[in-house]
């Protein structure tokens, strides 16, 4: 890979990360995979909006998905980026539990994960 190509790849990665909703999604996916309905409920965002953000993260190869019946589950697939985001969060004075605490105040979805069946 040429130096220029590598820099373009890095810029594309940073562009994909440069959105609060996408950072929240990645923070939730640090702990493992979640279905779209869970992310929607956890973040208090509309499904279409969450799906748009997931598409950007998937195109940047930051997340991967798998289908199980009618549900699609997403997971972070680049541990180096997850660790880099943790370091950035610490550098900015953030706590890893902030998003997870906020999630606790949102309504739960009806998926097996939220219902405790998974």
mmCIF file of C-alpha atoms in Angstrom:
data_model
loop_
_atom_site.group_PDB
_atom_site.id
_atom_site.type_symbol
_atom_site.label_atom_id
_atom_site.label_comp_id
_atom_site.label_asym_id
_atom_site.label_seq_id
_atom_site.Cartn_x
_atom_site.Cartn_y
_atom_site.Cartn_z
ATOM 1 C CA UNK A 1 0.000 0.000 0.000
ATOM 2 C CA UNK A 2 1.443 3.355 -0.991
ATOM 3 C CA UNK A 3 1.906 6.123 1.542
ATOM 4 C CA UNK A 4 -0.810 8.196 -0.133
ATOM 5 C CA UNK A 5 -3.257 5.278 -0.162
ATOM 6 C CA UNK A 6 -2.576 4.582 3.512
ATOM 7 C CA UNK A 7 -3.230 8.242 4.382
ATOM 8 C CA UNK A 8 -6.492 8.165 2.420
ATOM 9 C CA UNK A 9 -7.518 5.010 4.277
ATOM 10 C CA UNK A 10 -6.721 6.649 7.625
ATOM 11 C CA UNK A 11 -8.708 9.758 6.674
ATOM 12 C CA UNK A 12 -11.709 7.617 5.688
ATOM 13 C CA UNK A 13 -11.522 5.761 9.008
ATOM 14 C CA UNK A 14 -11.407 9.003 10.992
ATOM 15 C CA UNK A 15 -14.289 10.414 8.957
ATOM 16 C CA UNK A 16 -16.390 7.351 9.827
ATOM 17 C CA UNK A 17 -15.592 7.881 13.513
ATOM 18 C CA UNK A 18 -16.318 11.616 13.458
ATOM 19 C CA UNK A 19 -19.948 11.473 14.588
ATOM 20 C CA UNK A 20 -21.351 11.274 18.140
ATOM 21 C CA UNK A 21 -23.974 8.625 17.290
ATOM 22 C CA UNK A 22 -21.378 6.375 15.661
ATOM 23 C CA UNK A 23 -19.086 6.773 18.673
ATOM 24 C CA UNK A 24 -21.979 5.802 20.958
ATOM 25 C CA UNK A 25 -22.718 2.747 18.832
ATOM 26 C CA UNK A 26 -19.082 1.643 18.951
ATOM 27 C CA UNK A 27 -18.998 2.215 22.706
ATOM 28 C CA UNK A 28 -22.012 -0.082 23.121
ATOM 29 C CA UNK A 29 -20.431 -2.684 20.853
ATOM 30 C CA UNK A 30 -17.255 -2.750 22.987
ATOM 31 C CA UNK A 31 -18.961 -5.308 25.233
ATOM 32 C CA UNK A 32 -20.135 -7.571 22.431
ATOM 33 C CA UNK A 33 -22.739 -7.797 19.733
ATOM 34 C CA UNK A 34 -26.154 -6.165 19.768
ATOM 35 C CA UNK A 35 -29.141 -6.218 17.436
ATOM 36 C CA UNK A 36 -30.376 -3.073 15.710
ATOM 37 C CA UNK A 37 -33.505 -2.930 17.859
ATOM 38 C CA UNK A 38 -31.356 -2.999 20.990
ATOM 39 C CA UNK A 39 -29.135 -0.183 19.718
ATOM 40 C CA UNK A 40 -32.218 1.820 18.770
ATOM 41 C CA UNK A 41 -33.771 1.373 22.212
ATOM 42 C CA UNK A 42 -30.500 1.911 24.059
ATOM 43 C CA UNK A 43 -29.679 5.140 22.250
ATOM 44 C CA UNK A 44 -33.211 6.471 21.973
ATOM 45 C CA UNK A 45 -32.779 6.958 18.228
ATOM 46 C CA UNK A 46 -35.011 5.990 15.306
ATOM 47 C CA UNK A 47 -34.278 2.684 13.586
ATOM 48 C CA UNK A 48 -33.670 4.321 10.191
ATOM 49 C CA UNK A 49 -31.111 6.706 11.699
ATOM 50 C CA UNK A 50 -29.322 3.914 13.576
ATOM 51 C CA UNK A 51 -29.249 1.833 10.388
ATOM 52 C CA UNK A 52 -27.689 4.738 8.456
ATOM 53 C CA UNK A 53 -24.950 5.073 11.064
ATOM 54 C CA UNK A 54 -24.373 1.312 11.088
ATOM 55 C CA UNK A 55 -24.007 1.334 7.298
ATOM 56 C CA UNK A 56 -21.253 3.954 7.534
ATOM 57 C CA UNK A 57 -19.435 1.965 10.219
ATOM 58 C CA UNK A 58 -19.829 -1.256 8.218
ATOM 59 C CA UNK A 59 -18.530 0.390 5.033
ATOM 60 C CA UNK A 60 -15.478 1.564 6.987
ATOM 61 C CA UNK A 61 -15.034 -2.065 8.170
ATOM 62 C CA UNK A 62 -15.311 -1.013 11.813
ATOM 63 C CA UNK A 63 -18.223 -3.349 12.509
ATOM 64 C CA UNK A 64 -19.419 -6.687 11.182
ATOM 65 C CA UNK A 65 -22.883 -8.176 11.171
ATOM 66 C CA UNK A 66 -24.540 -11.557 11.279
ATOM 67 C CA UNK A 67 -28.134 -12.516 10.685
ATOM 68 C CA UNK A 68 -30.139 -14.711 13.012
ATOM 69 C CA UNK A 69 -33.676 -15.176 11.803
ATOM 70 C CA UNK A 70 -35.154 -11.735 11.258
ATOM 71 C CA UNK A 71 -32.608 -9.992 13.472
ATOM 72 C CA UNK A 72 -29.246 -8.580 12.480
ATOM 73 C CA UNK A 73 -26.548 -8.475 15.144
ATOM 74 C CA UNK A 74 -23.572 -6.119 14.971
ATOM 75 C CA UNK A 75 -20.183 -6.311 16.643
ATOM 76 C CA UNK A 76 -17.021 -4.230 16.633
ATOM 77 C CA UNK A 77 -14.445 -5.984 14.481
ATOM 78 C CA UNK A 78 -11.329 -3.865 14.921
ATOM 79 C CA UNK A 79 -9.918 -4.211 18.453
ATOM 80 C CA UNK A 80 -7.248 -1.595 17.734
ATOM 81 C CA UNK A 81 -9.903 1.024 16.981
ATOM 82 C CA UNK A 82 -11.913 0.041 20.072
ATOM 83 C CA UNK A 83 -8.795 0.491 22.219
ATOM 84 C CA UNK A 84 -7.959 3.801 20.507
ATOM 85 C CA UNK A 85 -11.478 5.049 21.271
ATOM 86 C CA UNK A 86 -11.082 4.023 24.917
ATOM 87 C CA UNK A 87 -7.842 6.015 25.106
ATOM 88 C CA UNK A 88 -9.471 9.038 23.457
ATOM 89 C CA UNK A 89 -12.407 8.806 25.875
ATOM 90 C CA UNK A 90 -10.002 8.732 28.844
ATOM 91 C CA UNK A 91 -7.989 11.633 27.411
ATOM 92 C CA UNK A 92 -11.210 13.659 27.166
ATOM 93 C CA UNK A 93 -12.143 12.852 30.762
ATOM 94 C CA UNK A 94 -14.935 10.463 29.832
ATOM 95 C CA UNK A 95 -15.789 7.345 31.733
ATOM 96 C CA UNK A 96 -16.448 4.038 29.942
ATOM 97 C CA UNK A 97 -19.721 3.600 31.789
ATOM 98 C CA UNK A 98 -21.281 6.919 30.697
ATOM 99 C CA UNK A 99 -23.055 5.522 27.643
ATOM 100 C CA UNK A 100 -23.951 2.319 29.451
ATOM 101 C CA UNK A 101 -25.491 4.334 32.330
ATOM 102 C CA UNK A 102 -27.448 6.424 29.833
ATOM 103 C CA UNK A 103 -28.613 3.208 28.197
ATOM 104 C CA UNK A 104 -30.091 2.080 31.500
ATOM 105 C CA UNK A 105 -32.478 5.037 31.403
ATOM 106 C CA UNK A 106 -33.848 4.068 27.975
ATOM 107 C CA UNK A 107 -36.685 1.675 27.297
ATOM 108 C CA UNK A 108 -35.696 -1.925 26.686
ATOM 109 C CA UNK A 109 -36.495 -3.510 23.361
ATOM 110 C CA UNK A 110 -38.320 -6.806 22.964
ATOM 111 C CA UNK A 111 -35.447 -8.786 21.473
ATOM 112 C CA UNK A 112 -34.224 -11.978 23.182
ATOM 113 C CA UNK A 113 -31.120 -10.118 24.383
ATOM 114 C CA UNK A 114 -33.180 -7.533 26.288
ATOM 115 C CA UNK A 115 -35.672 -10.126 27.473
ATOM 116 C CA UNK A 116 -32.809 -12.102 29.035
ATOM 117 C CA UNK A 117 -33.314 -15.090 26.758
ATOM 118 C CA UNK A 118 -29.909 -14.872 25.130
#
